[in-house]
CSV table of C-alpha atoms in Angstrom, one decimal:
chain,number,residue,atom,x,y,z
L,131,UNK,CA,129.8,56.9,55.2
L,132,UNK,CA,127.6,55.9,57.9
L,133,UNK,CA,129.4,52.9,59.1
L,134,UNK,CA,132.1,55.1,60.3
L,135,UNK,CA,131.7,55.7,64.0
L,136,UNK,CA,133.3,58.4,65.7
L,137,UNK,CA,135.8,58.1,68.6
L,138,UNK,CA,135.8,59.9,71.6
L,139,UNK,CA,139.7,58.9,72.3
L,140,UNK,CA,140.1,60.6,69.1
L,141,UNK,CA,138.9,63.8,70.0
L,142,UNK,CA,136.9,63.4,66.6
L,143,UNK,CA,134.0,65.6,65.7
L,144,UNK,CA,133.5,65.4,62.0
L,145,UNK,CA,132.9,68.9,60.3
L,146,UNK,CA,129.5,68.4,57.8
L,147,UNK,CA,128.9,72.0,57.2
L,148,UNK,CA,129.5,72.6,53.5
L,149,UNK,CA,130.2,76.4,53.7
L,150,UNK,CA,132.4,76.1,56.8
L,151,UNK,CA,134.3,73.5,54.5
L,152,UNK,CA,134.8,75.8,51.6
L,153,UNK,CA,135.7,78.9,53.8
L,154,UNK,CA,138.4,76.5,55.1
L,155,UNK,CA,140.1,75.9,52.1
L,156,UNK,CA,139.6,79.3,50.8
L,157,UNK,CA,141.8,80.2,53.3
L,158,UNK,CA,144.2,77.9,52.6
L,159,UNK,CA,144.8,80.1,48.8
L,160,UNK,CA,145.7,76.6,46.9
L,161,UNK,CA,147.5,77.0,44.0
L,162,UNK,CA,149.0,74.3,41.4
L,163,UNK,CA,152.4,73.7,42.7
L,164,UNK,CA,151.5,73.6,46.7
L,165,UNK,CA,151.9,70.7,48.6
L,166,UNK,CA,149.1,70.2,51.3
L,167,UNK,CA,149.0,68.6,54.6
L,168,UNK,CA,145.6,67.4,56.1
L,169,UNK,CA,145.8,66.2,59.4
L,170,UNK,CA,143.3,64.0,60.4
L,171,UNK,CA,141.4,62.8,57.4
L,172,UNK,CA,138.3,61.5,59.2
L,173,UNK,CA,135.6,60.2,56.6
L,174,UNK,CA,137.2,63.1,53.9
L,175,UNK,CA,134.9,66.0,53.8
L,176,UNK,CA,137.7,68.5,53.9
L,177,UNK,CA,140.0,66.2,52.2
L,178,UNK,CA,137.4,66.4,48.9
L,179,UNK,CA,137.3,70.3,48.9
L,180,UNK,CA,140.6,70.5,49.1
L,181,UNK,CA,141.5,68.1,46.0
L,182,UNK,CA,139.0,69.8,44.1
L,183,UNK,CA,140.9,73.0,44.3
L,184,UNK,CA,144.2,70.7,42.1
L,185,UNK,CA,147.2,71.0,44.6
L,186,UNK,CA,149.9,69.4,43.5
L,187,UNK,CA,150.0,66.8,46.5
L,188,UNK,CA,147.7,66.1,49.4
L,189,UNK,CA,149.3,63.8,52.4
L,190,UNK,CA,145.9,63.1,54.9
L,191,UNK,CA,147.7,61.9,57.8
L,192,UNK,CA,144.8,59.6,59.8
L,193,UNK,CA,145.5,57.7,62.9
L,194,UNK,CA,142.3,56.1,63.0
L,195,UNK,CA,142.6,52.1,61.7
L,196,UNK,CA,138.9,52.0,60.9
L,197,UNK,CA,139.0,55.1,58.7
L,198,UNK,CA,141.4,53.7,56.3
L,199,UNK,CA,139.2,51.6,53.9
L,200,UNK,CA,136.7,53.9,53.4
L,201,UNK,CA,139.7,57.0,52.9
L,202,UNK,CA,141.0,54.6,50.3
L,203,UNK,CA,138.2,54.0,48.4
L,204,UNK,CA,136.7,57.4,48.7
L,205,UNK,CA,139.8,59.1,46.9
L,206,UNK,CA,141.4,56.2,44.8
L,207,UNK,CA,140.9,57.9,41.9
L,208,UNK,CA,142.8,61.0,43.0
L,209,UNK,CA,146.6,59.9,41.9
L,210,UNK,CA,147.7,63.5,44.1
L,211,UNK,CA,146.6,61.9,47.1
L,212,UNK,CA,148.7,60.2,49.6
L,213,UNK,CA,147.4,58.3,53.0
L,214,UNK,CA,150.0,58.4,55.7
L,215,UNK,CA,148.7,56.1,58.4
L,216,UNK,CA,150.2,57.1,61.5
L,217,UNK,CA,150.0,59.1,64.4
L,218,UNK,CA,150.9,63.1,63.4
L,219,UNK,CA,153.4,63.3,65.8
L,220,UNK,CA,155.0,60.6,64.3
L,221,UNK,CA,155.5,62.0,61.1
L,222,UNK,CA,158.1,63.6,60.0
L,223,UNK,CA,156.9,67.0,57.8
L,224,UNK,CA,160.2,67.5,56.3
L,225,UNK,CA,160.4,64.3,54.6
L,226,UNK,CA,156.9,65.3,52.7
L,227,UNK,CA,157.7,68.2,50.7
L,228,UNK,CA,160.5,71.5,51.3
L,229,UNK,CA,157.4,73.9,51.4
L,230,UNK,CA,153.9,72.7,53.3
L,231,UNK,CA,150.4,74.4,53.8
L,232,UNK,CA,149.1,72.6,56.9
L,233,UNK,CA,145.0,72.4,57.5
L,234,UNK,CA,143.3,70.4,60.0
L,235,UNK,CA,139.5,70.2,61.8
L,236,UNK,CA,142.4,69.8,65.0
L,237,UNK,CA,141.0,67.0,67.4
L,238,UNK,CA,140.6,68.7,70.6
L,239,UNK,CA,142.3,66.8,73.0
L,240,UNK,CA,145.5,67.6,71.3
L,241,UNK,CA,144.9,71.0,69.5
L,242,UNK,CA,147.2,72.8,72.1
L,243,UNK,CA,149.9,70.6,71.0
L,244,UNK,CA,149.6,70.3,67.4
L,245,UNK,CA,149.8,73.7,67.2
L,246,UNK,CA,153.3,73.9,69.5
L,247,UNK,CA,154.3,71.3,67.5
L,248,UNK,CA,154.1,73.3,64.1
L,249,UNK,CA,156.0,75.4,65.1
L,250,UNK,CA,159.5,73.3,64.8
L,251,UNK,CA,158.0,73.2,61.2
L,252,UNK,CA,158.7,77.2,61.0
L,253,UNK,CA,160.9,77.1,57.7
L,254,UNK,CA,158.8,74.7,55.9
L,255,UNK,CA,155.3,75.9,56.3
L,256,UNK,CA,153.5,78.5,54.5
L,257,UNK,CA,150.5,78.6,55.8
L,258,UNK,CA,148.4,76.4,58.8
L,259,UNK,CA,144.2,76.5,59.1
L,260,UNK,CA,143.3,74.9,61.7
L,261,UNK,CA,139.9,74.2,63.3
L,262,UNK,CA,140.1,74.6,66.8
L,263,UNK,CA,138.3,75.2,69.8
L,264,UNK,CA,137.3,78.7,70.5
L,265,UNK,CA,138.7,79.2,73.5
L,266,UNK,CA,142.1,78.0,72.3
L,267,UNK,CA,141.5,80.5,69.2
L,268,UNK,CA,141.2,83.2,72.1
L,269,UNK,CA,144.2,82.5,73.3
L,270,UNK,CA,146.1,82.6,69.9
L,271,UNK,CA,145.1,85.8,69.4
L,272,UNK,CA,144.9,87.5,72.9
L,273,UNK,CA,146.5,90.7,74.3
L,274,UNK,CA,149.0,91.0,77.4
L,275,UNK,CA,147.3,91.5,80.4
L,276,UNK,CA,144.0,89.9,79.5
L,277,UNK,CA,142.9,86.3,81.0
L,278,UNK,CA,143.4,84.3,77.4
L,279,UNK,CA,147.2,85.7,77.4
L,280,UNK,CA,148.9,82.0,78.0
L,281,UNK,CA,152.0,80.7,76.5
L,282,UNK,CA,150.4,79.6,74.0
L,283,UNK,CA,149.9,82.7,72.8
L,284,UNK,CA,153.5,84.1,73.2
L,285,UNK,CA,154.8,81.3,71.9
L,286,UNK,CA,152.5,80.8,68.7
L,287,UNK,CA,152.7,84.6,68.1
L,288,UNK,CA,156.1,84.8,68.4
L,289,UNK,CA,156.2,82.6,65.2
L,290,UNK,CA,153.0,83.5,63.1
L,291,UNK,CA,150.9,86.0,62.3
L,292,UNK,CA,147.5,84.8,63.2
L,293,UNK,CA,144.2,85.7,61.9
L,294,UNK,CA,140.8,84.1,63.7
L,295,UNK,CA,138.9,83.4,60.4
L,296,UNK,CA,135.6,83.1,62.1
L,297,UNK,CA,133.1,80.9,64.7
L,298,UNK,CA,131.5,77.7,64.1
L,299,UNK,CA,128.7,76.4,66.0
L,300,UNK,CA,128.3,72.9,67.1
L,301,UNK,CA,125.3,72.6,65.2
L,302,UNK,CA,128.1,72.0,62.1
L,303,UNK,CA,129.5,68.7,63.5
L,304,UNK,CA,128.9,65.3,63.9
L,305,UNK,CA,128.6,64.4,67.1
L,306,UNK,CA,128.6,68.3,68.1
L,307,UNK,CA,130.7,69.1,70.2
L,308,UNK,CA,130.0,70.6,73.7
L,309,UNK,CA,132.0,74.0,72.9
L,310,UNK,CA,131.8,76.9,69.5
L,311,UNK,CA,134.9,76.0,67.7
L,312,UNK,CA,137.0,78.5,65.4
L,313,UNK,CA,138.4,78.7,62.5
L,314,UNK,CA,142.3,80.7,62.5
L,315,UNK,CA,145.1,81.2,60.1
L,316,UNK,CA,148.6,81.4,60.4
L,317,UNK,CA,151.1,82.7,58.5
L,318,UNK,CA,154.7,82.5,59.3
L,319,UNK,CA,156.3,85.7,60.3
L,320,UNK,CA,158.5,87.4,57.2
L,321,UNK,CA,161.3,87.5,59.7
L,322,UNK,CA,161.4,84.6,62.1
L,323,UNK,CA,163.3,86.1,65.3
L,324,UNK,CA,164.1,82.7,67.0
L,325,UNK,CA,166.8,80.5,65.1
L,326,UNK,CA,165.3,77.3,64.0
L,327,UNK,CA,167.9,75.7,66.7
L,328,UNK,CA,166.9,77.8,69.3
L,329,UNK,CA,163.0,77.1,69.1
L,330,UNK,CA,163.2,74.2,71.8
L,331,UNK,CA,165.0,76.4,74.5
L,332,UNK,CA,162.7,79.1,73.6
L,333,UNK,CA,160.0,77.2,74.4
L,334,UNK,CA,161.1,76.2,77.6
L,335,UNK,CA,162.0,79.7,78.6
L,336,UNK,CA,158.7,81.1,77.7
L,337,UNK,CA,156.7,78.2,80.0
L,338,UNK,CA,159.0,78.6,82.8
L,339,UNK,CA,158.3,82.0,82.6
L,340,UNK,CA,154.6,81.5,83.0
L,341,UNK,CA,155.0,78.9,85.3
L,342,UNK,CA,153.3,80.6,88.8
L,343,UNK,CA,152.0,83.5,86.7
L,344,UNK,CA,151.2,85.8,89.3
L,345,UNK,CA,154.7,85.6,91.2
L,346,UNK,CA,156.5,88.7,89.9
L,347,UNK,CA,159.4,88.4,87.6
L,348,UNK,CA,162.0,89.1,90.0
L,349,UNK,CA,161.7,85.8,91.7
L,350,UNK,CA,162.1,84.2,88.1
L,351,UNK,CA,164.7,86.3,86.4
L,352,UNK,CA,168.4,88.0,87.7
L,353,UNK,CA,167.3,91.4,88.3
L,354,UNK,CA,170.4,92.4,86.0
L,355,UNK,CA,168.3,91.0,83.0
L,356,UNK,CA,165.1,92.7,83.6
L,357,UNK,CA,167.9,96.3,84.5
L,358,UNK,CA,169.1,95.9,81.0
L,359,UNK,CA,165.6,94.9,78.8
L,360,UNK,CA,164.0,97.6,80.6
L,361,UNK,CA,161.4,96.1,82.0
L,362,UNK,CA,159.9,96.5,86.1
L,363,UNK,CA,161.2,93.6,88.1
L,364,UNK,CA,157.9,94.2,89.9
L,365,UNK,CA,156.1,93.4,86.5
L,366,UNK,CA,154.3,90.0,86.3
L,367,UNK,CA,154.8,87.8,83.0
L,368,UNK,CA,150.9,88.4,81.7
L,369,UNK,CA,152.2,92.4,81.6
L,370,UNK,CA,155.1,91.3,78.8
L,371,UNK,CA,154.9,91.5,75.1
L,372,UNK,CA,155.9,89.4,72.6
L,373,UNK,CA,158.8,91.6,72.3
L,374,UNK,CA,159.7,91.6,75.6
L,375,UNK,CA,160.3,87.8,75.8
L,376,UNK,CA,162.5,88.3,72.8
L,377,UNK,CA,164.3,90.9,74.5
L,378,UNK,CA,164.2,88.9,77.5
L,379,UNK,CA,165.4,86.0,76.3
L,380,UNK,CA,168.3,87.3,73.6
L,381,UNK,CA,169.8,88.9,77.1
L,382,UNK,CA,169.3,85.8,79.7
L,383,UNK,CA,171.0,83.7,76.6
L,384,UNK,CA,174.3,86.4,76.4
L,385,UNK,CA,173.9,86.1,80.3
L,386,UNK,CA,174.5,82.6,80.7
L,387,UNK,CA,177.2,82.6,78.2
């Protein structure tokens, strides 16, 4: 364990806080048949916990060359467990199981991404923990018209339900990080309101939207649109719910038909 060396290209900070690890995979509510996702592996802390619990499957997915041997020989003995060696956006989630819990102490550098990206993975996941920083869990969770209200957040709420779990000081990583990280969980909506072919232009819409935030949405949007979702054309896009960009964007979609 102690010949592994963290890398700061990585974005790895290794999570050595037993009861941060448990709470984690508490959360995750394994049961016999599920089919779990890790992604980054690291030196397995997480990885253990979670095969303790018996999934059915556990696919670590580690990009890290020099974590491999030690991964190997750590959890040889584990015939449910499965090392993909690759990048995670690489890997294709569909070609690992039809139903997926994801989990993940999230490297930072790409935390904002992962979670976009697990979104394409709507009708396949049941549930994603992720360790993140806490001012990205902020933003998952934020309210219109506060400072934390991003696209991230409309985007990612659009999709999930998402709970923050709870705060984790430095203090329980190795090397500690210089932010408080958080644990959040989220569940896929019970009605998904964007078709699974739509998600991309979805996406796109939402960022343009936010794209010079404080401009009002007239300059963004045909007045027309705004006319018939009811919405102020004076209104900037920090004021708009969730269900306004849906509204928004089912209307600007018949529009440009």
């Amino acid at each position: 364990m102690n010949k592994f060396k963290t890398k700061k290209r990585f974005g790895q900070h290794l999570l050595i806080s037993e009861g941060v690890i448990k709470k984690i995979v508490d959360e995750i509510e394994i049961s016999p048949e599920d089919t779990i996702v890790e992604i980054g592996v690291g030196t397995g802390q997480l990885t253990e916990e979670i095969l303790k619990r018996n999934p059915e499957a556990v696919y670590g997915i580690e990009i890290d060359k020099t974590a491999y041997p030690l991964i190997e020989e750590r959890f040889s003995c584990y015939e449910n467990f499965h090392l993909i060696k690759d990048d995670f956006f690489n890997v294709n989630l569909y070609t690992i199981a039809d139903k997926i819990k994801l989990v993940g102490n999230l490297p930072y550098n790409v935390s904002s991404l992962i979670l976009i990206n697990s979104v394409f993975y709507i009708d396949i996941i049941e549930r994603c923990v992720y360790m993140v920083q806490k001012e990205v869990a902020q933003k998952l969770i934020a309210k219109p018209k506060t400072k934390d209200y991003t696209f991230l957040t409309v985007f990612l709420q659009t999709f999930f339900d998402i709970d923050y779990v709870m705060s984790v000081p430095a203090r329980f990583f190795k090397p500690p990080p210089k932010v408080t990280s958080a644990v959040v969980k989220l569940t896929p909506k019970e009605k998904i309101p964007v078709h699974k072919e739509e998600i991309k232009d979805y996406k796109n819409f939402v960022s343009g939207l936010f794209s010079n935030k404080r401009k009002m949405l007239r300059s963004k949007i045909d007045k027309s649109i705004l006319e018939k979702a009811g919405i102020k054309e004076t209104a900037r896009v920090e004021e708009l719910s969730v269900s306004d960009f849906l509204k928004l964007y089912q209307i600007y979609g018949n529009f440009e038909k």
